[in-house]
PDB file of C-alpha atoms in Angstrom:
ATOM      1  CA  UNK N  93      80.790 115.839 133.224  1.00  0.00           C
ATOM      2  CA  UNK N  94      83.798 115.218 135.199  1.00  0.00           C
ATOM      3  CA  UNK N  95      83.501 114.405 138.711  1.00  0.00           C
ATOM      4  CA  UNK N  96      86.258 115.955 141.250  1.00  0.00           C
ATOM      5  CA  UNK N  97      87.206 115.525 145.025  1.00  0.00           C
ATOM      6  CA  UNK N  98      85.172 113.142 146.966  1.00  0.00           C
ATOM      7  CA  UNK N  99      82.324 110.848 146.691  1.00  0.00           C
ATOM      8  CA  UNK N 100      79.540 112.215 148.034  1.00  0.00           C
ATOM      9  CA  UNK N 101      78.110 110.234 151.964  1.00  0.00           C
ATOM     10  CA  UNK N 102      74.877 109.011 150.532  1.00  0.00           C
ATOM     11  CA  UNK N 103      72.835 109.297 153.905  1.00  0.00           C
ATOM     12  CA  UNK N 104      70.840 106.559 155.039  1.00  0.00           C
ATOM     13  CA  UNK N 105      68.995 105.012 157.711  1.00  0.00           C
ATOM     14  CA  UNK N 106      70.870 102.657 159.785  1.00  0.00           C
ATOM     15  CA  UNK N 107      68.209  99.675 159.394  1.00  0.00           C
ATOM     16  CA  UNK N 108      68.527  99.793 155.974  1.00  0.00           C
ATOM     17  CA  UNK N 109      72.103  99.041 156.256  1.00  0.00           C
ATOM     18  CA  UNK N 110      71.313  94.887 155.784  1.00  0.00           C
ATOM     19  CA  UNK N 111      73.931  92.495 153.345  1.00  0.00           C
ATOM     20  CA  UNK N 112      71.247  92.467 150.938  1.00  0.00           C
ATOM     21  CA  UNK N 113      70.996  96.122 150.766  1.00  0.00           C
ATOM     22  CA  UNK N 114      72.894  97.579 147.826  1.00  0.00           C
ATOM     23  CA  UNK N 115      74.053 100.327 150.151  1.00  0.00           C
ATOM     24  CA  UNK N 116      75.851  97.440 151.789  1.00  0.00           C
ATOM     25  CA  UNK N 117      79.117  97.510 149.927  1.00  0.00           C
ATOM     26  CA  UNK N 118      82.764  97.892 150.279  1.00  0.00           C
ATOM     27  CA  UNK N 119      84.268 101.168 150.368  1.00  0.00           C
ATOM     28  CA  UNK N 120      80.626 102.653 149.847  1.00  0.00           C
ATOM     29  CA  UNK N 121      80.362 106.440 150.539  1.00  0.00           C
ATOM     30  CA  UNK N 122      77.638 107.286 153.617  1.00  0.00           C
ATOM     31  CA  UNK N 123      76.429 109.705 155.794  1.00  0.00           C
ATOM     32  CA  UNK N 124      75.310 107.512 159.143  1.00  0.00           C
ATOM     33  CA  UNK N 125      73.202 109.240 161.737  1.00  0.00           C
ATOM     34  CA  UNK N 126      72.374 107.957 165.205  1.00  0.00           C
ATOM     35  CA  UNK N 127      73.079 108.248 168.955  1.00  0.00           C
ATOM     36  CA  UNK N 128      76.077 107.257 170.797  1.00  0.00           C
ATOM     37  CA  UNK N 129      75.863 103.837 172.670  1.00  0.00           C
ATOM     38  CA  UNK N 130      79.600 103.768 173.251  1.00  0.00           C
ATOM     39  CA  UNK N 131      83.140 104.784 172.911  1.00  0.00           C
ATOM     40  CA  UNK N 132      86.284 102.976 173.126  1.00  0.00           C
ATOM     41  CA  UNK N 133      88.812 105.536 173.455  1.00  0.00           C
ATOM     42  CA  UNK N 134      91.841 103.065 172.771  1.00  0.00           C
ATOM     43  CA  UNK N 135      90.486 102.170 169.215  1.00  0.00           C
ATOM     44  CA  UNK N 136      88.580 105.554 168.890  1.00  0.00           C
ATOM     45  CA  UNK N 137      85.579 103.246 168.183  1.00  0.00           C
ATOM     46  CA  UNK N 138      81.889 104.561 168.193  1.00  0.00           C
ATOM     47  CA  UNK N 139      78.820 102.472 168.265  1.00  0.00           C
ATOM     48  CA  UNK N 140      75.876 104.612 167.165  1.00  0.00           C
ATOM     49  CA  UNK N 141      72.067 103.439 167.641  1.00  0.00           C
ATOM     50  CA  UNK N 142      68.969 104.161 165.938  1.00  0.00           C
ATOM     51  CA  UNK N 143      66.055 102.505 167.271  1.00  0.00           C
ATOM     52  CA  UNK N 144      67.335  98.928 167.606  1.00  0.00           C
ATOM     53  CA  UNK N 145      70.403  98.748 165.093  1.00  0.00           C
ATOM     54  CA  UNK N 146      73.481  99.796 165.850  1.00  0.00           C
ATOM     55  CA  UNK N 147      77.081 100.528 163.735  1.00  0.00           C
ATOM     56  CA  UNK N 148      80.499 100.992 164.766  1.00  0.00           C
ATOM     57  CA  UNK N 149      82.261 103.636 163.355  1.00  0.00           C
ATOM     58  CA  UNK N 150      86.081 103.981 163.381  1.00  0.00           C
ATOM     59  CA  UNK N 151      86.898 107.441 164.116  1.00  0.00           C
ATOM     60  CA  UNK N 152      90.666 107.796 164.485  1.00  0.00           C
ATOM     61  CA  UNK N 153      91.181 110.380 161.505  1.00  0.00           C
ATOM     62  CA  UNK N 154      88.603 112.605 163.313  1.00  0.00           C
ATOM     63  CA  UNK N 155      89.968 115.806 165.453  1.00  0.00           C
ATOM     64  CA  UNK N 156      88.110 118.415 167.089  1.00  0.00           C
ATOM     65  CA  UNK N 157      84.935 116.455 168.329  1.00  0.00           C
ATOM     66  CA  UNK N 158      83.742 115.252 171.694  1.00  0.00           C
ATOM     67  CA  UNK N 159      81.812 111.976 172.390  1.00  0.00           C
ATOM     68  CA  UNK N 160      78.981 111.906 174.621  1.00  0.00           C
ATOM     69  CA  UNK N 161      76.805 109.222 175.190  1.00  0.00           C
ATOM     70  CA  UNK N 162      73.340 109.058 173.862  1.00  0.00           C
ATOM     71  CA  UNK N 163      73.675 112.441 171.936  1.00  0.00           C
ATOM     72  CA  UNK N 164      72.849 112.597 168.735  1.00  0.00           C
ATOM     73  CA  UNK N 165      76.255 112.214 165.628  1.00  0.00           C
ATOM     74  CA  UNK N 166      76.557 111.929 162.381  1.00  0.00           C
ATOM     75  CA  UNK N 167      79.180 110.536 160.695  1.00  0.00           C
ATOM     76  CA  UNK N 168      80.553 110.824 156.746  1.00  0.00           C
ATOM     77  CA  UNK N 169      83.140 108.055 155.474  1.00  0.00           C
ATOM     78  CA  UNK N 170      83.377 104.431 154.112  1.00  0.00           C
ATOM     79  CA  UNK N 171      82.200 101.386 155.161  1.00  0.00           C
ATOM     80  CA  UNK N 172      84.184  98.450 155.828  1.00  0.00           C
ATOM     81  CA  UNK N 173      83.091  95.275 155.605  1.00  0.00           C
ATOM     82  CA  UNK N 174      84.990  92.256 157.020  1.00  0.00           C
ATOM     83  CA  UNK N 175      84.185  88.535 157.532  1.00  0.00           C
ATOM     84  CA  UNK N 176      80.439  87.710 158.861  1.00  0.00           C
ATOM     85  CA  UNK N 177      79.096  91.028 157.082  1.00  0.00           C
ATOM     86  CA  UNK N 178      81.006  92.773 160.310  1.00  0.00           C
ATOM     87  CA  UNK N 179      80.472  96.149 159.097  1.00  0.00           C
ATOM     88  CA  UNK N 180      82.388  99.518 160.148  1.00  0.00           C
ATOM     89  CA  UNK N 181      82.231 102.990 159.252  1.00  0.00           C
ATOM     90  CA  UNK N 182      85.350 104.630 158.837  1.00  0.00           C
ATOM     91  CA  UNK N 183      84.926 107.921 159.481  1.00  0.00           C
ATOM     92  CA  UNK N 184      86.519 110.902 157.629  1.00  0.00           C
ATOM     93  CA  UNK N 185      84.057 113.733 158.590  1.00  0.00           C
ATOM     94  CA  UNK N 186      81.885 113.797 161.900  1.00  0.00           C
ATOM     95  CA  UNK N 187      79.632 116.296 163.965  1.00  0.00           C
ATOM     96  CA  UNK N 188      77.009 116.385 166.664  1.00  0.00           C
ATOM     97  CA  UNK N 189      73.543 116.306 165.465  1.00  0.00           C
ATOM     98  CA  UNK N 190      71.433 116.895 168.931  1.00  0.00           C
ATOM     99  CA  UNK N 191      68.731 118.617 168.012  1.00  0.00           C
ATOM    100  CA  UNK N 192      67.842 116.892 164.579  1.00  0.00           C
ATOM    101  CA  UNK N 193      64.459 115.578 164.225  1.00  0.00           C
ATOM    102  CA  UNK N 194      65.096 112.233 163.195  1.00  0.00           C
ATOM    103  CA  UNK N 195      61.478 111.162 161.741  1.00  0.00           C
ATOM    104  CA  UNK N 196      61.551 114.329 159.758  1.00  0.00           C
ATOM    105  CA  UNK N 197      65.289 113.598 158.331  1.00  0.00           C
ATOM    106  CA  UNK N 198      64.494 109.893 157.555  1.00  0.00           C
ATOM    107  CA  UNK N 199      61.198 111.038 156.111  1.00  0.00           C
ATOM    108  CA  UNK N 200      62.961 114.126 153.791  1.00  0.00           C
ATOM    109  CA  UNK N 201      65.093 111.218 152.876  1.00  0.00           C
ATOM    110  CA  UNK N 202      62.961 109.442 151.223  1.00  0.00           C
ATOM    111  CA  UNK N 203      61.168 112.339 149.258  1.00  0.00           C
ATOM    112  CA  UNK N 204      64.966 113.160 148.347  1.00  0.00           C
ATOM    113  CA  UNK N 205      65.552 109.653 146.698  1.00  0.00           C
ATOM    114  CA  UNK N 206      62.427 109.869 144.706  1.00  0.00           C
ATOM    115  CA  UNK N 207      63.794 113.365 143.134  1.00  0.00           C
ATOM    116  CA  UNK N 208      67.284 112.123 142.502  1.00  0.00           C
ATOM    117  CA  UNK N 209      65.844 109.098 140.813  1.00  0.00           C
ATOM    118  CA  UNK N 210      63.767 111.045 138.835  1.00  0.00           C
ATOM    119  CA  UNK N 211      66.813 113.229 137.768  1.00  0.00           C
ATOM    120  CA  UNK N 212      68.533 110.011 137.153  1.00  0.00           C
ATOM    121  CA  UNK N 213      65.666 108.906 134.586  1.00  0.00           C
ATOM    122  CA  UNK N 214      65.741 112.465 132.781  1.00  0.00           C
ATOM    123  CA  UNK N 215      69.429 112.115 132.654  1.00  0.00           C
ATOM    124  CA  UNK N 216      69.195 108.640 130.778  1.00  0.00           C
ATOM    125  CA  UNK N 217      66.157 109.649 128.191  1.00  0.00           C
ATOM    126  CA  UNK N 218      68.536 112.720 127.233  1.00  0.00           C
ATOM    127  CA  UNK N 219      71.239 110.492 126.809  1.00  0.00           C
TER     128      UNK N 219
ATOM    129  CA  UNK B 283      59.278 134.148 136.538  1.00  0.00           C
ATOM    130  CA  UNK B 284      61.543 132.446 134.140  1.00  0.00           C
ATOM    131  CA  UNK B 285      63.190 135.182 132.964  1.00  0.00           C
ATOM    132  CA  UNK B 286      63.962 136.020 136.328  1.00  0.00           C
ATOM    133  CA  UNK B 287      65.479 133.204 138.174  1.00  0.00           C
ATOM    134  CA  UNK B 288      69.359 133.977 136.978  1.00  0.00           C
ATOM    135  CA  UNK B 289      68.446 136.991 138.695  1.00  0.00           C
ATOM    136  CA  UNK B 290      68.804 134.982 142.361  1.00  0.00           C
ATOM    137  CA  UNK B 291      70.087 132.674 144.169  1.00  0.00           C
ATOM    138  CA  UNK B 292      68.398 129.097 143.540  1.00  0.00           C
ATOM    139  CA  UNK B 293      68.051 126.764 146.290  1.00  0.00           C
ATOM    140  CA  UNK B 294      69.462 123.670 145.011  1.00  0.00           C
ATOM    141  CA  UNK B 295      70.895 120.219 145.352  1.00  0.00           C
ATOM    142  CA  UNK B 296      74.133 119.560 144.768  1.00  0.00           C
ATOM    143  CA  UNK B 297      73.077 116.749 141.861  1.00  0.00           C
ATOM    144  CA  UNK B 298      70.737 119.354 139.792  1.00  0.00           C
ATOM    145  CA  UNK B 299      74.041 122.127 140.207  1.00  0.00           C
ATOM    146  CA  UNK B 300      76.486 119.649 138.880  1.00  0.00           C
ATOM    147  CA  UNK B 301      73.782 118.425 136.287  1.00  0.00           C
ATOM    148  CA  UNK B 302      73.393 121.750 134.683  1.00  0.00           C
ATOM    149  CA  UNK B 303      73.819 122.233 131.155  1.00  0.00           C
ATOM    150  CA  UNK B 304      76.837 124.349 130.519  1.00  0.00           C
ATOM    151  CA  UNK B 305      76.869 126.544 127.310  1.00  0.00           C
ATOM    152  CA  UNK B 306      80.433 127.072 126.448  1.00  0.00           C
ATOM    153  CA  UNK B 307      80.403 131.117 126.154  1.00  0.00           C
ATOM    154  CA  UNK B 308      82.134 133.547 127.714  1.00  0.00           C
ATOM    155  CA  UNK B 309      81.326 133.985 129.895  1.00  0.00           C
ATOM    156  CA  UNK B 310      80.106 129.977 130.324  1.00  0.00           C
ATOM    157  CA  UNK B 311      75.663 130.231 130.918  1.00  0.00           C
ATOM    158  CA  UNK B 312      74.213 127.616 133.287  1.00  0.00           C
ATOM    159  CA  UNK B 313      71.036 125.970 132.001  1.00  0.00           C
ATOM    160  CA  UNK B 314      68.087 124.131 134.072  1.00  0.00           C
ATOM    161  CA  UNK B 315      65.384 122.924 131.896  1.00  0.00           C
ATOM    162  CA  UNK B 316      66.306 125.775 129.007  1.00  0.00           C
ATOM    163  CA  UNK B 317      66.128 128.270 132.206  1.00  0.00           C
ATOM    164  CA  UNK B 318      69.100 130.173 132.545  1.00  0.00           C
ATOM    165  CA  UNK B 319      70.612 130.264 136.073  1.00  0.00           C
ATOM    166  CA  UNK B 320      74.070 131.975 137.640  1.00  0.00           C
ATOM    167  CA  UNK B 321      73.426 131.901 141.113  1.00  0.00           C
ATOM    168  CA  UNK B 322      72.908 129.080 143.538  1.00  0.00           C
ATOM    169  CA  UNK B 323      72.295 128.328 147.217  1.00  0.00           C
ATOM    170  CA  UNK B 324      73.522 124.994 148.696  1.00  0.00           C
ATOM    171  CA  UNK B 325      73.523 123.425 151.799  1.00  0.00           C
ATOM    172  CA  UNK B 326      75.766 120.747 152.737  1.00  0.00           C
ATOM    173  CA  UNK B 327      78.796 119.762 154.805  1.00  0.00           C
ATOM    174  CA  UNK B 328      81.964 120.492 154.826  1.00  0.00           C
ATOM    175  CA  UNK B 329      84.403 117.278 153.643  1.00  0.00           C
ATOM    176  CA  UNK B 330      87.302 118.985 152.453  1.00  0.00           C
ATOM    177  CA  UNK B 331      89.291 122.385 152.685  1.00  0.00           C
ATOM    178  CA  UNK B 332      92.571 124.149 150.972  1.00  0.00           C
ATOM    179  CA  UNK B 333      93.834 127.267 152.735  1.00  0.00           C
ATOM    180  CA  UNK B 334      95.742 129.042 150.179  1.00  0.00           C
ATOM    181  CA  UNK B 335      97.237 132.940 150.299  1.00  0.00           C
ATOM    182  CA  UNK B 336      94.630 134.133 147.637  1.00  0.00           C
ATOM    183  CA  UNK B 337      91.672 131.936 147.997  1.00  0.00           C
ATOM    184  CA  UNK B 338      90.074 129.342 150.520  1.00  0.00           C
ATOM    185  CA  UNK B 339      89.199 126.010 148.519  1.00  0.00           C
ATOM    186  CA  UNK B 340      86.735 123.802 150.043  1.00  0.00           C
ATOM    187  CA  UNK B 341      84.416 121.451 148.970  1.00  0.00           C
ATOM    188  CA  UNK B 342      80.563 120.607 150.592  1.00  0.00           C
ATOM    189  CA  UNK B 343      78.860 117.563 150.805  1.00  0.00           C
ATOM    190  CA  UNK B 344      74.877 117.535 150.837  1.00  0.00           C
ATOM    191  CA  UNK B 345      74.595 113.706 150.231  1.00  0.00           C
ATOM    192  CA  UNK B 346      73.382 113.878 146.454  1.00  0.00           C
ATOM    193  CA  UNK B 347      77.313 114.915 145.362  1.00  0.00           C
ATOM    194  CA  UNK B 348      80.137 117.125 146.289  1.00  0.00           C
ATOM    195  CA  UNK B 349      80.260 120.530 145.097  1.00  0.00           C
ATOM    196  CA  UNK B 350      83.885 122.447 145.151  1.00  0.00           C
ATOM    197  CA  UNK B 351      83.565 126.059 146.149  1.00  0.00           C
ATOM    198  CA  UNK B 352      85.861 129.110 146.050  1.00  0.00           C
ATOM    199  CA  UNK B 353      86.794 132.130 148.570  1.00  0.00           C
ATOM    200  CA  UNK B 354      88.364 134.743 146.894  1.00  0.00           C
ATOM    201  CA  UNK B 355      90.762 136.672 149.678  1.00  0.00           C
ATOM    202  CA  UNK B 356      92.940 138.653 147.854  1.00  0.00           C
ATOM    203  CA  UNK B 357      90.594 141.790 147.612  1.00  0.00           C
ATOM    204  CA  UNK B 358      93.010 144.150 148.438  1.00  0.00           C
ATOM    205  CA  UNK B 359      95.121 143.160 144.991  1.00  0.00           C
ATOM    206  CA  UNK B 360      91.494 143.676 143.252  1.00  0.00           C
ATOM    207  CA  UNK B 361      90.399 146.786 144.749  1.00  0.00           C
ATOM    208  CA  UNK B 362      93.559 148.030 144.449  1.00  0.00           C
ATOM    209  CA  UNK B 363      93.301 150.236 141.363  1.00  0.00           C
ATOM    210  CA  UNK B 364      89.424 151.331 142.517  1.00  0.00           C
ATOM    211  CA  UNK B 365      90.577 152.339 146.219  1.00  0.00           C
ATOM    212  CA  UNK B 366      91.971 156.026 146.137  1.00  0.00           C
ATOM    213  CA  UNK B 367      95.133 156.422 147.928  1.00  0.00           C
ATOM    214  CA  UNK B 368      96.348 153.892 150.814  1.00  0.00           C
ATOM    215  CA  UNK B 369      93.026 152.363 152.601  1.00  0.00           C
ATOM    216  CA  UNK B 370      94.145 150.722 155.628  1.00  0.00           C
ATOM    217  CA  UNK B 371      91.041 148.627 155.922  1.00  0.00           C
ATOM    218  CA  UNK B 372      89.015 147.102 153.416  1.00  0.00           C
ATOM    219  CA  UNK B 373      85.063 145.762 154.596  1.00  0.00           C
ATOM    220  CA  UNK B 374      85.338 143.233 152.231  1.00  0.00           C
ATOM    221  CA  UNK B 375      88.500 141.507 152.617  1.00  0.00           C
ATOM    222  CA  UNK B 376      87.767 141.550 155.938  1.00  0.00           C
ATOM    223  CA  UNK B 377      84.408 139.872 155.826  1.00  0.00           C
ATOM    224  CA  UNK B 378      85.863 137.029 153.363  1.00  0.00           C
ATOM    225  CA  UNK B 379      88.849 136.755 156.020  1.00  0.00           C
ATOM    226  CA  UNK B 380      86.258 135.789 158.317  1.00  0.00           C
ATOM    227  CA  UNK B 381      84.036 133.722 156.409  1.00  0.00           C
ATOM    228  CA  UNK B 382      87.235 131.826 155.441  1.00  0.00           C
ATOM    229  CA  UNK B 383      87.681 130.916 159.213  1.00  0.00           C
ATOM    230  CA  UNK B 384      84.406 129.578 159.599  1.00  0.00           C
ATOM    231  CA  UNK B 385      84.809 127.001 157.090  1.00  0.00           C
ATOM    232  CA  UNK B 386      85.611 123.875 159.358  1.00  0.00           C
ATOM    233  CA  UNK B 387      85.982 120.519 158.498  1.00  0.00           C
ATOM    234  CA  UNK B 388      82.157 118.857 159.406  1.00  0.00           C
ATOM    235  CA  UNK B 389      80.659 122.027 160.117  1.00  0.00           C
ATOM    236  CA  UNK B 390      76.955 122.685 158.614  1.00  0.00           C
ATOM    237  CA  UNK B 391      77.312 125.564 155.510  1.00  0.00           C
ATOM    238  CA  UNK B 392      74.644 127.408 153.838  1.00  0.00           C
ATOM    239  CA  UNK B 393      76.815 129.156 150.672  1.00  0.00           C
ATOM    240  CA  UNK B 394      75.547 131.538 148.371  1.00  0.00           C
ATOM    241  CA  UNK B 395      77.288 132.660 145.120  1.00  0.00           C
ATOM    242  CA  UNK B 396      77.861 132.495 141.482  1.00  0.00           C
ATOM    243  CA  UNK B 397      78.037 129.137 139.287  1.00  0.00           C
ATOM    244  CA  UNK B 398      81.066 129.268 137.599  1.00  0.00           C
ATOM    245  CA  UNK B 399      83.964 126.286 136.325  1.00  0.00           C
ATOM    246  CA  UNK B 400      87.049 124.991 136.862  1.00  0.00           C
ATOM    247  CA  UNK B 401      88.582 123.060 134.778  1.00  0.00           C
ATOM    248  CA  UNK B 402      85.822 121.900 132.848  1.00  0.00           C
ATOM    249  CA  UNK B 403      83.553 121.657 135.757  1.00  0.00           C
ATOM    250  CA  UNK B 404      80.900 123.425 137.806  1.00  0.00           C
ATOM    251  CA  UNK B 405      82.198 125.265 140.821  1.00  0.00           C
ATOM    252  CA  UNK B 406      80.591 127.724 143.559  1.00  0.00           C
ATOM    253  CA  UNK B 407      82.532 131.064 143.268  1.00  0.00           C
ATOM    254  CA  UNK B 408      81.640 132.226 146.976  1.00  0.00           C
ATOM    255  CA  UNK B 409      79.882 135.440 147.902  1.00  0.00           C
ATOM    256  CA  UNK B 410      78.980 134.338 151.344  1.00  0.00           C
ATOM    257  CA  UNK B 411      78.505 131.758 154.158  1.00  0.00           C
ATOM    258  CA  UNK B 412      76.741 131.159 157.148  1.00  0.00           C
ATOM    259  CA  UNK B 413      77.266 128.436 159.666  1.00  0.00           C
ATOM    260  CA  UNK B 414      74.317 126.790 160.203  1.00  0.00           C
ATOM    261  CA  UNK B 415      74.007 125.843 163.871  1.00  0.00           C
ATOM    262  CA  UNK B 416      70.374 123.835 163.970  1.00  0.00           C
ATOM    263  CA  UNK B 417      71.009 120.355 162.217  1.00  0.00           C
ATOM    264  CA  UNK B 418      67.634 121.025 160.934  1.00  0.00           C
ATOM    265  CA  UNK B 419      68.167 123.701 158.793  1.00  0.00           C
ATOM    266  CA  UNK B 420      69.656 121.192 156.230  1.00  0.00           C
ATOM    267  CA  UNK B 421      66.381 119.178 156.067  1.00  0.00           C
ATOM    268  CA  UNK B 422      64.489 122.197 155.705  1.00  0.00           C
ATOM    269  CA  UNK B 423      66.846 122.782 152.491  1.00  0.00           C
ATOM    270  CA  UNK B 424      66.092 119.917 150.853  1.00  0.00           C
ATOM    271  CA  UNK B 425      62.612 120.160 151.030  1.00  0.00           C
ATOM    272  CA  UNK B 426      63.058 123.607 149.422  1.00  0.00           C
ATOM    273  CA  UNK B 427      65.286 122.115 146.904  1.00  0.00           C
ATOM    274  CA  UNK B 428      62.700 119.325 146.143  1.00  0.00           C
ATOM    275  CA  UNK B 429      59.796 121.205 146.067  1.00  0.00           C
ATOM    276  CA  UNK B 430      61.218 124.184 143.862  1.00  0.00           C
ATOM    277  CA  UNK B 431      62.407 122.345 141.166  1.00  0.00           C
ATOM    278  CA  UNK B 432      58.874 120.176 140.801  1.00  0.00           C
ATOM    279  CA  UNK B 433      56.765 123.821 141.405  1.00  0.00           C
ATOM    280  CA  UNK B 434      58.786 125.887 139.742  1.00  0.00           C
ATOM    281  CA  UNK B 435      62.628 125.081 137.877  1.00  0.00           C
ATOM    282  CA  UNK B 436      61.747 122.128 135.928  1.00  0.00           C
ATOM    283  CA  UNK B 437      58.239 123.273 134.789  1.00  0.00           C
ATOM    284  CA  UNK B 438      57.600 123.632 131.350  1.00  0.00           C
ATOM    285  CA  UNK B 439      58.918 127.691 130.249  1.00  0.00           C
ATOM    286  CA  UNK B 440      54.836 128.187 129.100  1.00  0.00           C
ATOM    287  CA  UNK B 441      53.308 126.744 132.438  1.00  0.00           C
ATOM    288  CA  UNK B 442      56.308 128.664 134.196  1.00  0.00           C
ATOM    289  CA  UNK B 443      55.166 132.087 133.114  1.00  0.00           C
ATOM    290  CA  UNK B 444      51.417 131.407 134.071  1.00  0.00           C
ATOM    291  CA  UNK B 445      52.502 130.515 137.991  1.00  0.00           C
ATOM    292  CA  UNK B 446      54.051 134.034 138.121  1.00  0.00           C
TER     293      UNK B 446
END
């Protein structure tokens, strides 16, 4: 099969998003969804919340979107990691999320990962 | 109902579209589980998009992979030998024109259309598009998605045909 364009944002919850997560990697594709804490307009830095973890997510490529605290964003881009596990997201894709049912999301989530690791498993036995 | 489902559009995730087995005729048939499919329904966001004079490229993101789509807009050169004399409007180009414009960077898309390649690969060839304004809409998709393919596209053919 060959693969084109971009890596897909695998989304996930930000709790899971721990060093000894395999999620936590350099330059890993994610979709990150929480609610704004903060903005720095100087850097264009976000800090998103969900429950009680927080990310920061770099979002000087991003046009046409407004920041307002403690709605609801999701974000699609990298992550960086730098010294101390200091993690950022930059961001290449974002949009406001108000509205979403979080439980339900992080719930479909999970019934989502056991299908694609089941299509995973068919993929290998045909192989 | 498996001789029907190339018949609609499937409700599907990008992973199982780009997983599909492609026979190499012509034209090239999709396969899901030795079903044949040629229409499918994504939703997903948008991460990337090509204007172009003839056709809008973009490309839609629901998490599980990216999936590259294409807006035909040059109608008027493909109508042009159906259309008698000089039409001064045509519905359809129209319509695509303004699909085309609601294709945004990091909006919410449901597309509908045919599976077709590119290249080698699988590609959306786009018939329409909605904006989806509730954020909830997507979840709601992939619970579709899920729950289709274990009740219905990846059943055995025999045990398909009894369900229907």
């Amino acid at each position: 099969m060959v693969s084109v364009g971009p890596k897909p944002g695998v989304p996930v919850i930000l709790r899971e998003l721990e060093p000894s997560s395999e999620m936590f990697k350099q330059g890993a594709s994610l979709r990150v969804t929480g609610s704004l804490q903060s903005f720095e307009v100087d850097s264009a830095t976000a800090v998103i919340q969900d429950g009680s973890v927080s990310l920061k997510v770099d979002t000087q490529h991003l046009r046409d979107i407004s920041f307002r605290t403690n709605s609801a964003y999701q974000f699609i881009g990298e992550l960086q990691i730098r010294e101390g596990n200091d993690a950022t997201l930059l961001a290449r894709i974002g949009r406001n999320v108000d509205g979403l049912d979080l439980n339900l999301y992080q719930q479909a989530i999970l019934i989502r990962r056991q299908h694609e690791a089941k299509l995973v498993s068919s993929r290998t036995r045909r192989a | 109902m498996d001789h029907l489902l190339h018949l609609v559009h499937v409700k599907i995730l990008a992973a199982d579209l780009l997983s599909l087995t492609i026979q190499h005729t012509s034209p090239p048939a999709f396969l899901r589980c030795g079903r044949t499919v040629a229409r499918a329904e994504l939703v997903g966001i948008v991460v990337s998009r090509d204007r172009r004079e003839k056709f809008l490229r973009f490309v839609i993101d629901d998490g599980t992979g990216c999936v590259p789509c294409i807006l035909w807009l040059n109608h008027q050169y493909l109508n042009a030998s159906t259309s008698s004399g000089l039409s001064e409007s045509d519905p359809t180009a129209e319509i695509a024109l303004k699909m085309s414009e609601e294709v945004r960077l990091g909006t919410l898309l449901r597309v509908r259309g045919k599976i077709t390649t590119y290249r080698g690969a699988i590609q959306i060839t786009v018939r329409d598009v909605v904006v989806e304004k509730d954020p909830n809409s997507e979840v709601l998709h992939w619970l579709q998605c899920v729950r289709l393919a274990k009740e219905c596209y990846d059943l055995p053919p025999s045990s398909g045909q009894d369900g229907t």
